[in-house]
Amino acid sequence: MAVSRSVDLEKLYSRTIDVNDNTELTLYQSEIGDVGCVVWDAALVLSKYLQTQDFDKGEKLKGKTVLELGAGTGVVGLVAAALGAHSVITDLPQFVPLMQHNISANAKVLSGTCQATTLTWGNDLEIQSVVKQVACSEMIDYVLVADCVYYEESIEPLVETIKSVSCPRTIIFCCYEDRDLGNKTVMQNTFFKMAQNFFDVSEIPQSSQDVQYRSPDIHIMKMMPKQEPAS
């Protein structure tokens, strides 16, 4: 796996994101760092999907527990928190300062809560710690993942992590963009093939997504844990 560079908080630039047209989030990105230092289109599409009729324009997120994996800037979890969710946004240690910076920058406009913490996929101790932090003995309602399949070595740990943090009623949304570079398509197919061993996977139709923030080459996949057959 490629070595990630630390985020340089001295070289940030910002973009604003509207939430339901009445809240404005300011997301800071870093000029120096790895892929997690910027807001990608898939993250925006997933963020806007949380504000559609499928979520009653965000009302369904109020009071819900949300875990974002591979959060980078934390945009998806922050949007969920702006809509009233209790979010924990996670990534590798080098991204936590940027996520915390974005939480602080938007604290006054969040109607829910948001925390940033380290979660290395496949690390059982970190997974257990995050589950306790998010759920506080309750279940995790939503797991959100945007454009996180970059390295072949991370596919199995990501699937195992999603499996570990999910309860029977947890709903997982994975959003990704089609890319022709390298073996990205093969890796995405491998990820979902592996995920189908544990989850029922379906695609959210374009018609259910935000009218402006949707694209034929960006997909939102819904995953739900497979239920044990009744005895």
Coordinates of N, CA and C in Angstrom, one line a residue:
M1 N 0.8 -1.2 0.0 CA 0.0 0.0 0.0 C 0.9 1.2 0.0
A2 N 0.5 2.2 -0.7 CA 1.2 3.5 -0.8 C 1.2 4.2 0.6
V3 N 2.4 4.8 0.8 CA 2.5 5.6 2.1 C 1.8 6.9 2.0
S4 N 0.9 7.2 2.9 CA 0.2 8.5 2.9 C 1.0 9.6 3.5
R5 N 0.9 10.8 2.9 CA 1.6 11.9 3.4 C 0.7 12.6 4.4
S6 N 1.4 13.3 5.4 CA 0.7 14.0 6.4 C 0.0 15.2 5.8
V7 N -1.1 15.7 6.4 CA -1.8 16.8 5.9 C -1.1 18.1 6.4
D8 N -0.9 19.1 5.5 CA -0.3 20.3 5.9 C -1.4 21.3 6.2
L9 N -1.6 21.6 7.5 CA -2.7 22.5 7.9 C -2.3 24.0 7.6
E10 N -1.1 24.2 7.2 CA -0.7 25.6 6.9 C -1.0 26.0 5.5
K11 N -1.4 25.0 4.7 CA -1.7 25.3 3.3 C -3.1 24.7 2.9
L12 N -4.1 25.4 3.4 CA -5.5 25.0 3.2 C -6.2 25.9 2.3
Y13 N -7.2 25.4 1.6 CA -8.1 26.2 0.9 C -9.5 25.7 1.1
S14 N -10.5 26.5 0.9 CA -11.9 26.1 1.3 C -12.9 26.1 0.2
R15 N -14.0 25.4 0.4 CA -15.1 25.5 -0.5 C -16.4 25.4 0.4
T16 N -17.4 26.0 0.0 CA -18.7 25.9 0.8 C -19.7 25.0 0.2
I17 N -20.4 24.4 1.1 CA -21.4 23.4 0.6 C -22.7 23.7 1.3
D18 N -23.8 23.9 0.6 CA -25.1 24.2 1.1 C -25.8 22.9 1.6
V19 N -26.4 23.0 2.8 CA -27.2 21.9 3.3 C -28.6 22.3 3.4
N20 N -29.5 21.7 2.5 CA -30.9 22.0 2.5 C -31.2 23.5 2.3
D21 N -30.2 24.2 1.7 CA -30.4 25.6 1.3 C -30.5 26.6 2.5
N22 N -30.4 26.1 3.8 CA -30.5 27.0 4.9 C -29.2 26.9 5.8
T23 N -28.3 26.0 5.5 CA -27.1 25.9 6.3 C -25.9 25.8 5.3
E24 N -24.8 26.5 5.6 CA -23.7 26.5 4.8 C -22.5 26.0 5.5
L25 N -21.9 24.9 5.0 CA -20.7 24.3 5.6 C -19.5 24.8 4.9
T26 N -18.4 25.1 5.6 CA -17.1 25.5 5.0 C -16.2 24.3 5.2
L27 N -15.8 23.7 4.1 CA -14.9 22.5 4.1 C -13.5 22.9 3.7
Y28 N -12.5 22.7 4.5 CA -11.1 23.0 4.2 C -10.4 21.8 3.6
Q29 N -9.7 22.0 2.6 CA -8.9 21.0 1.9 C -7.4 21.4 2.0
S30 N -6.6 20.4 1.8 CA -5.1 20.7 1.9 C -4.5 20.6 0.5
E31 N -3.6 21.6 0.3 CA -2.8 21.6 -1.0 C -1.8 20.5 -1.0
I32 N -1.4 20.0 0.2 CA -0.4 19.0 0.3 C -0.9 17.8 1.1
G33 N -0.8 16.6 0.6 CA -1.3 15.4 1.3 C -1.7 14.4 0.3
D34 N -2.4 13.4 0.8 CA -2.8 12.2 0.0 C -4.3 12.5 -0.5
V35 N -4.9 11.5 -1.1 CA -6.2 11.6 -1.8 C -7.3 12.1 -0.8
G36 N -7.1 11.8 0.5 CA -8.1 12.2 1.4 C -8.2 13.7 1.8
C37 N -7.3 14.4 1.2 CA -7.2 15.9 1.6 C -8.1 16.8 0.8
V38 N -8.9 16.2 -0.1 CA -9.8 17.0 -0.9 C -11.2 16.4 -0.9
V39 N -12.1 17.2 -1.3 CA -13.5 16.8 -1.4 C -13.8 16.2 -2.8
W40 N -14.0 15.0 -2.9 CA -14.2 14.3 -4.2 C -15.7 14.3 -4.6
D41 N -16.0 14.2 -5.9 CA -17.3 14.3 -6.4 C -18.2 13.2 -5.8
A42 N -17.7 12.0 -5.5 CA -18.6 11.0 -5.0 C -19.0 11.4 -3.6
A43 N -18.2 12.0 -2.8 CA -18.5 12.5 -1.5 C -19.7 13.5 -1.5
L44 N -19.6 14.4 -2.5 CA -20.6 15.4 -2.7 C -22.0 14.7 -3.1
V45 N -21.9 13.8 -4.0 CA -23.1 13.1 -4.4 C -23.8 12.4 -3.3
L46 N -23.0 11.7 -2.4 CA -23.5 11.0 -1.3 C -24.1 12.0 -0.3
S47 N -23.3 13.1 -0.1 CA -23.8 14.1 0.9 C -25.2 14.7 0.5
K48 N -25.3 15.0 -0.8 CA -26.6 15.5 -1.3 C -27.7 14.5 -1.3
Y49 N -27.3 13.2 -1.5 CA -28.3 12.1 -1.4 C -29.0 12.1 0.0
L50 N -28.2 12.4 1.0 CA -28.7 12.4 2.4 C -29.8 13.5 2.6
Q51 N -29.9 14.4 1.6 CA -30.9 15.5 1.7 C -32.1 15.3 0.8
T52 N -32.2 14.1 0.2 CA -33.3 13.8 -0.7 C -34.5 13.3 0.0
Q53 N -35.6 13.0 -0.8 CA -36.8 12.4 -0.3 C -36.6 11.1 0.4
D54 N -35.6 10.3 -0.1 CA -35.3 9.0 0.6 C -35.0 9.2 2.1
F55 N -34.5 10.4 2.5 CA -34.2 10.7 3.9 C -35.2 11.8 4.4
D56 N -36.3 12.0 3.7 CA -37.2 13.0 4.1 C -36.5 14.3 4.2
K57 N -35.7 14.6 3.2 CA -34.9 15.9 3.1 C -34.0 16.0 4.3
G58 N -33.5 14.9 4.9 CA -32.6 14.9 6.0 C -33.2 14.7 7.3
E59 N -34.5 14.7 7.4 CA -35.2 14.6 8.7 C -35.0 13.2 9.3
K60 N -34.8 12.2 8.5 CA -34.6 10.8 9.0 C -33.3 10.7 9.7
L61 N -32.4 11.6 9.5 CA -31.1 11.5 10.1 C -31.0 12.1 11.5
K62 N -32.0 12.8 11.9 CA -32.0 13.5 13.2 C -32.0 12.4 14.3
G63 N -30.9 12.6 15.2 CA -30.8 11.7 16.3 C -30.2 10.3 16.0
K64 N -29.9 10.1 14.7 CA -29.3 8.8 14.3 C -27.8 8.8 14.5
T65 N -27.2 7.6 14.7 CA -25.8 7.5 14.8 C -25.2 7.1 13.4
V66 N -24.2 7.9 13.1 CA -23.6 7.8 11.7 C -22.1 7.6 11.9
L67 N -21.5 6.6 11.2 CA -20.1 6.4 11.1 C -19.6 6.5 9.7
E68 N -18.7 7.4 9.5 CA -18.1 7.6 8.1 C -16.7 6.9 8.2
L69 N -16.4 6.1 7.2 CA -15.1 5.4 7.1 C -14.4 6.1 5.9
G70 N -13.1 6.2 6.1 CA -12.2 6.9 5.1 C -12.7 8.3 4.8
A71 N -13.0 9.0 5.9 CA -13.7 10.3 5.7 C -12.9 11.4 5.0
G72 N -11.5 11.4 5.2 CA -10.7 12.4 4.5 C -11.0 13.8 5.2
T73 N -11.7 14.6 4.4 CA -12.1 15.9 4.9 C -13.2 15.9 5.9
G74 N -14.0 14.7 5.9 CA -15.1 14.6 6.8 C -16.4 15.1 6.2
V75 N -16.5 15.5 4.9 CA -17.6 16.2 4.4 C -18.9 15.4 4.6
V76 N -19.0 14.1 4.3 CA -20.2 13.4 4.4 C -20.7 13.3 5.8
G77 N -19.9 13.0 6.7 CA -20.3 12.9 8.2 C -20.7 14.3 8.7
L78 N -20.0 15.3 8.2 CA -20.4 16.7 8.7 C -21.8 17.1 8.1
V79 N -22.1 16.7 6.9 CA -23.4 17.0 6.4 C -24.4 16.3 7.2
A80 N -24.2 15.0 7.5 CA -25.1 14.3 8.4 C -25.3 14.9 9.7
A81 N -24.2 15.5 10.3 CA -24.3 16.2 11.6 C -25.1 17.5 11.4
A82 N -24.9 18.1 10.3 CA -25.7 19.4 10.1 C -27.2 19.1 10.0
L83 N -27.5 17.8 9.6 CA -28.9 17.4 9.5 C -29.4 16.8 10.8
G84 N -28.6 16.8 11.8 CA -29.0 16.4 13.1 C -28.5 15.0 13.6
A85 N -27.7 14.4 12.8 CA -27.1 13.1 13.2 C -26.0 13.3 14.2
H86 N -25.7 12.1 14.9 CA -24.5 12.1 15.8 C -23.5 11.3 15.0
S87 N -22.5 12.0 14.4 CA -21.5 11.5 13.5 C -20.2 11.3 14.2
V88 N -19.5 10.2 13.8 CA -18.1 10.0 14.1 C -17.4 9.8 12.7
I89 N -16.5 10.7 12.4 CA -15.8 10.6 11.1 C -14.4 10.0 11.4
T90 N -14.0 9.0 10.6 CA -12.8 8.3 10.8 C -11.9 8.2 9.6
D91 N -10.6 8.1 9.9 CA -9.6 7.8 8.8 C -8.3 7.5 9.5
L92 N -7.3 7.4 8.7 CA -5.9 7.2 9.2 C -5.5 8.4 10.1
P93 N -4.5 8.2 10.9 CA -4.1 9.3 11.9 C -3.8 10.6 11.2
Q94 N -3.1 10.6 10.1 CA -2.7 11.8 9.4 C -3.8 12.7 9.0
F95 N -5.0 12.1 8.8 CA -6.2 12.9 8.4 C -7.0 13.5 9.5
V96 N -6.8 13.0 10.7 CA -7.6 13.4 11.9 C -7.5 14.9 12.1
P97 N -6.3 15.5 12.1 CA -6.2 17.0 12.3 C -7.0 17.8 11.3
L98 N -7.1 17.4 10.0 CA -7.9 18.1 9.0 C -9.4 17.9 9.3
M99 N -9.8 16.7 9.7 CA -11.2 16.5 10.1 C -11.6 17.3 11.3
Q100 N -10.7 17.4 12.3 CA -11.0 18.2 13.5 C -11.0 19.7 13.1
H101 N -10.2 20.1 12.2 CA -10.2 21.5 11.8 C -11.6 21.8 11.1
N102 N -12.1 20.9 10.3 CA -13.4 21.1 9.7 C -14.5 21.0 10.7
I103 N -14.4 20.2 11.7 CA -15.5 20.2 12.7 C -15.5 21.5 13.4
S104 N -14.3 22.0 13.8 CA -14.3 23.3 14.6 C -14.8 24.4 13.7
A105 N -14.5 24.4 12.4 CA -14.9 25.5 11.5 C -16.4 25.5 11.4
N106 N -17.1 24.4 11.6 CA -18.5 24.3 11.3 C -19.4 24.0 12.6
A107 N -18.7 24.1 13.7 CA -19.4 23.7 15.0 C -20.7 24.5 15.2
K108 N -20.7 25.7 14.9 CA -21.9 26.5 15.2 C -23.1 26.2 14.3
V109 N -22.9 25.5 13.2 CA -24.0 25.3 12.3 C -24.5 23.8 12.3
L110 N -23.9 23.0 13.2 CA -24.2 21.6 13.3 C -25.4 21.5 14.3
S111 N -26.5 20.9 13.9 CA -27.6 20.7 14.8 C -27.4 19.3 15.5
G112 N -26.6 18.5 15.0 CA -26.2 17.2 15.7 C -24.8 17.4 16.2
T113 N -24.1 16.3 16.3 CA -22.7 16.3 16.8 C -21.8 15.6 15.9
C114 N -20.5 15.9 16.0 CA -19.5 15.3 15.1 C -18.2 15.2 15.8
Q115 N -17.6 14.0 15.8 CA -16.3 13.8 16.4 C -15.4 13.1 15.3
A116 N -14.1 13.4 15.4 CA -13.1 12.8 14.5 C -12.2 11.9 15.3
T117 N -11.9 10.7 14.7 CA -11.0 9.8 15.4 C -10.3 8.9 14.4
T118 N -9.3 8.2 14.8 CA -8.5 7.3 14.0 C -9.2 5.9 13.9
L119 N -9.3 5.4 12.7 CA -9.7 4.0 12.5 C -9.0 3.4 11.3
T120 N -8.1 2.5 11.6 CA -7.4 1.8 10.6 C -8.2 0.5 10.3
W121 N -8.6 0.4 9.1 CA -9.4 -0.8 8.7 C -8.7 -2.1 9.0
G122 N -9.5 -3.0 9.7 CA -9.0 -4.3 10.1 C -8.3 -4.3 11.4
N123 N -8.2 -3.1 12.1 CA -7.6 -3.0 13.4 C -8.7 -3.3 14.4
D124 N -8.7 -4.4 15.0 CA -9.8 -4.8 15.9 C -10.0 -3.9 17.1
L125 N -8.9 -3.5 17.7 CA -8.9 -2.6 18.9 C -9.5 -1.3 18.5
E126 N -9.1 -0.7 17.4 CA -9.6 0.6 17.0 C -11.1 0.5 16.6
I127 N -11.5 -0.6 16.0 CA -12.8 -0.8 15.6 C -13.7 -0.9 16.8
Q128 N -13.3 -1.7 17.8 CA -14.1 -1.8 19.1 C -14.2 -0.4 19.8
S129 N -13.1 0.3 19.8 CA -13.1 1.7 20.4 C -14.1 2.6 19.7
V130 N -14.1 2.6 18.4 CA -15.0 3.5 17.6 C -16.4 3.1 17.7
V131 N -16.7 1.8 17.7 CA -18.1 1.3 17.9 C -18.6 1.8 19.2
K132 N -17.9 1.8 20.3 CA -18.3 2.3 21.6 C -18.5 3.8 21.6
Q133 N -17.6 4.4 20.9 CA -17.7 5.9 20.8 C -18.9 6.3 20.0
V134 N -19.2 5.6 18.9 CA -20.4 6.0 18.1 C -21.7 5.6 18.7
A135 N -21.7 4.3 19.1 CA -23.0 3.8 19.5 C -23.4 3.9 21.0
C136 N -22.4 3.9 21.8 CA -22.7 4.0 23.3 C -23.7 2.9 23.7
S137 N -23.4 1.7 23.3 CA -24.2 0.5 23.5 C -25.5 0.4 22.7
E138 N -25.8 1.5 21.9 CA -26.8 1.4 20.9 C -26.3 1.0 19.6
M139 N -27.1 0.8 18.6 CA -26.6 0.3 17.3 C -26.1 1.5 16.4
I140 N -25.3 1.3 15.5 CA -24.9 2.3 14.5 C -26.0 2.2 13.4
D141 N -26.6 3.3 13.1 CA -27.7 3.4 12.2 C -27.2 3.4 10.7
Y142 N -26.2 4.2 10.4 CA -25.7 4.3 9.1 C -24.2 4.3 9.1
V143 N -23.7 3.6 8.1 CA -22.2 3.6 7.8 C -22.1 4.2 6.4
L144 N -21.3 5.3 6.3 CA -21.1 6.0 5.0 C -19.7 5.9 4.5
V145 N -19.6 5.5 3.2 CA -18.3 5.3 2.6 C -18.3 6.0 1.2
A146 N -17.3 6.9 1.0 CA -17.3 7.6 -0.3 C -15.9 7.4 -0.9
D147 N -15.8 6.8 -2.1 CA -14.6 6.8 -2.9 C -13.4 6.3 -2.0
C148 N -13.5 5.1 -1.5 CA -12.5 4.6 -0.5 C -11.7 3.4 -1.1
V149 N -12.1 2.9 -2.2 CA -11.4 1.7 -2.7 C -10.2 2.2 -3.7
Y150 N -9.0 2.4 -3.1 CA -7.9 2.9 -3.9 C -6.8 1.9 -4.0
Y151 N -6.6 1.0 -2.9 CA -5.5 0.1 -2.9 C -6.1 -1.3 -2.7
E152 N -5.5 -2.2 -3.5 CA -6.0 -3.6 -3.5 C -5.9 -4.2 -2.1
E153 N -4.8 -3.9 -1.4 CA -4.6 -4.5 -0.1 C -5.6 -4.0 0.9
S154 N -6.3 -3.0 0.7 CA -7.3 -2.4 1.6 C -8.7 -3.0 1.5
I155 N -8.9 -3.7 0.4 CA -10.3 -4.2 0.1 C -10.8 -5.1 1.2
E156 N -10.1 -6.2 1.5 CA -10.6 -7.1 2.5 C -10.7 -6.4 3.9
P157 N -9.7 -5.7 4.4 CA -9.8 -5.0 5.6 C -11.1 -4.0 5.7
L158 N -11.4 -3.4 4.5 CA -12.5 -2.5 4.5 C -13.8 -3.3 4.7
V159 N -13.9 -4.4 3.9 CA -15.1 -5.2 4.0 C -15.3 -5.7 5.5
E160 N -14.2 -6.2 6.0 CA -14.2 -6.8 7.4 C -14.6 -5.7 8.4
T161 N -14.1 -4.4 8.2 CA -14.4 -3.3 9.1 C -15.9 -3.0 9.0
I162 N -16.4 -2.9 7.8 CA -17.9 -2.6 7.6 C -18.7 -3.7 8.3
K163 N -18.3 -4.9 8.1 CA -19.0 -6.1 8.8 C -18.9 -5.9 10.3
S164 N -17.8 -5.6 10.8 CA -17.6 -5.5 12.3 C -18.4 -4.4 12.9
V165 N -18.6 -3.3 12.2 CA -19.3 -2.2 12.8 C -20.8 -2.2 12.6
S166 N -21.2 -3.2 11.8 CA -22.7 -3.2 11.4 C -23.5 -4.1 12.4
C167 N -24.7 -3.6 12.7 CA -25.7 -4.4 13.4 C -26.7 -4.9 12.4
P168 N -27.6 -5.8 12.8 CA -28.6 -6.3 11.8 C -29.4 -5.2 11.1
R169 N -29.6 -4.1 11.7 CA -30.4 -3.0 11.1 C -29.6 -1.9 10.6
T170 N -28.3 -2.0 10.6 CA -27.4 -0.9 10.1 C -27.5 -0.9 8.5
I171 N -27.6 0.3 8.0 CA -27.6 0.5 6.6 C -26.3 1.2 6.1
I172 N -25.7 0.6 5.1 CA -24.4 1.1 4.6 C -24.7 1.7 3.2
F173 N -24.1 2.9 3.0 CA -24.1 3.5 1.7 C -22.7 3.7 1.2
C174 N -22.4 3.1 0.1 CA -21.0 3.2 -0.5 C -21.2 4.0 -1.8
C175 N -20.5 5.0 -2.0 CA -20.6 5.8 -3.2 C -19.2 5.9 -3.9
Y176 N -19.2 5.6 -5.2 CA -17.9 5.6 -5.9 C -18.1 6.1 -7.3
E177 N -17.0 6.6 -7.9 CA -17.0 7.1 -9.2 C -16.2 6.1 -10.1
D178 N -16.8 5.9 -11.3 CA -16.1 5.0 -12.3 C -14.8 5.7 -12.7
R179 N -13.7 4.9 -12.7 CA -12.4 5.4 -13.2 C -11.8 4.4 -14.1
D180 N -11.2 4.8 -15.2 CA -10.5 3.9 -16.1 C -9.0 3.7 -15.7
L181 N -8.5 4.6 -14.8 CA -7.1 4.5 -14.5 C -6.8 3.2 -13.7
G182 N -5.7 2.6 -14.1 CA -5.2 1.5 -13.4 C -6.2 0.4 -13.4
N183 N -6.3 -0.3 -12.2 CA -7.3 -1.4 -12.1 C -8.4 -1.0 -11.1
K184 N -8.8 0.3 -11.1 CA -9.9 0.7 -10.2 C -11.2 0.0 -10.4
T185 N -11.6 -0.3 -11.7 CA -12.8 -1.0 -11.9 C -12.8 -2.4 -11.4
V186 N -11.6 -3.1 -11.6 CA -11.5 -4.4 -11.0 C -11.5 -4.4 -9.5
M187 N -10.9 -3.4 -8.9 CA -11.0 -3.4 -7.4 C -12.4 -3.1 -6.9
Q188 N -13.1 -2.2 -7.6 CA -14.5 -2.0 -7.1 C -15.3 -3.3 -7.3
N189 N -15.1 -4.0 -8.4 CA -15.9 -5.3 -8.5 C -15.5 -6.3 -7.5
T190 N -14.2 -6.3 -7.1 CA -13.7 -7.3 -6.1 C -14.3 -6.9 -4.7
F191 N -14.4 -5.6 -4.5 CA -15.0 -5.1 -3.2 C -16.4 -5.6 -3.1
F192 N -17.2 -5.3 -4.1 CA -18.6 -5.6 -3.9 C -18.9 -7.1 -4.0
K193 N -18.1 -7.9 -4.7 CA -18.2 -9.3 -4.8 C -17.9 -9.9 -3.4
M194 N -16.9 -9.4 -2.7 CA -16.6 -9.8 -1.4 C -17.7 -9.4 -0.4
A195 N -18.2 -8.1 -0.6 CA -19.2 -7.6 0.3 C -20.5 -8.4 0.2
Q196 N -20.8 -9.0 -0.9 CA -22.0 -9.7 -1.1 C -22.1 -11.0 -0.3
N197 N -20.9 -11.4 0.2 CA -20.9 -12.6 1.1 C -21.6 -12.3 2.4
F198 N -21.7 -11.0 2.8 CA -22.2 -10.6 4.1 C -23.4 -9.7 4.0
F199 N -23.5 -9.0 2.8 CA -24.5 -7.9 2.7 C -25.4 -8.2 1.4
D200 N -26.6 -7.7 1.5 CA -27.5 -7.6 0.4 C -27.2 -6.2 -0.3
V201 N -26.8 -6.2 -1.5 CA -26.3 -5.0 -2.2 C -27.3 -4.6 -3.3
S202 N -27.6 -3.3 -3.3 CA -28.5 -2.8 -4.4 C -28.0 -1.4 -4.7
E203 N -28.3 -0.9 -5.9 CA -27.9 0.4 -6.4 C -29.1 1.4 -6.2
I204 N -28.8 2.6 -5.7 CA -29.8 3.6 -5.6 C -30.0 4.2 -7.0
P205 N -31.2 4.2 -7.6 CA -31.3 4.8 -8.9 C -31.1 6.2 -9.0
Q206 N -30.6 6.7 -10.2 CA -30.4 8.1 -10.4 C -31.6 9.0 -10.1
S207 N -32.8 8.4 -10.4 CA -34.0 9.2 -10.1 C -34.2 9.5 -8.7
S208 N -33.6 8.8 -7.8 CA -33.7 9.0 -6.3 C -32.7 10.0 -5.8
Q209 N -31.7 10.3 -6.6 CA -30.6 11.1 -6.1 C -30.9 12.6 -6.4
D210 N -30.0 13.4 -5.8 CA -30.2 14.9 -6.0 C -30.2 15.2 -7.5
V211 N -31.1 16.1 -7.9 CA -31.2 16.4 -9.3 C -29.9 17.0 -9.9
Q212 N -29.3 17.9 -9.1 CA -28.0 18.6 -9.6 C -26.8 17.7 -9.3
Y213 N -26.8 17.1 -8.2 CA -25.6 16.3 -7.8 C -25.8 14.8 -8.0
R214 N -25.7 14.5 -9.3 CA -25.8 13.1 -9.7 C -25.1 13.0 -11.0
S215 N -24.6 11.8 -11.3 CA -23.9 11.6 -12.6 C -23.9 10.1 -12.9
P216 N -24.1 9.8 -14.2 CA -24.1 8.4 -14.6 C -22.9 7.6 -14.2
D217 N -21.7 8.3 -14.0 CA -20.5 7.6 -13.7 C -20.2 7.6 -12.2
I218 N -21.2 8.0 -11.4 CA -21.1 8.0 -9.9 C -22.2 7.1 -9.4
H219 N -21.9 6.1 -8.6 CA -22.9 5.2 -8.1 C -23.0 5.2 -6.6
I220 N -24.2 5.1 -6.1 CA -24.5 4.9 -4.7 C -25.0 3.5 -4.5
M221 N -24.3 2.7 -3.7 CA -24.7 1.4 -3.5 C -25.2 1.3 -2.0
K222 N -26.4 0.6 -1.9 CA -26.9 0.4 -0.5 C -26.6 -1.0 -0.1
M223 N -26.1 -1.2 1.1 CA -25.8 -2.5 1.6 C -26.5 -2.7 2.9
M224 N -27.1 -3.9 3.1 CA -27.7 -4.2 4.4 C -27.2 -5.6 4.8
P225 N -26.9 -5.8 6.1 CA -26.4 -7.2 6.5 C -27.4 -8.3 6.2
K226 N -26.9 -9.4 5.6 CA -27.8 -10.5 5.4 C -28.3 -11.0 6.7
Q227 N -29.6 -11.4 6.6 CA -30.3 -11.8 7.8 C -30.2 -13.4 7.9
E228 N -30.0 -13.8 9.1 CA -30.0 -15.3 9.3 C -31.5 -15.8 9.1
P229 N -31.6 -16.9 8.4 CA -33.0 -17.5 8.2 C -33.6 -17.9 9.5
A230 N -34.9 -17.7 9.6 CA -35.6 -18.0 10.8 C -35.6 -19.5 11.0
S231 N -35.3 -20.0 12.2 CA -35.3 -21.4 12.5 C -36.7 -22.0 12.7

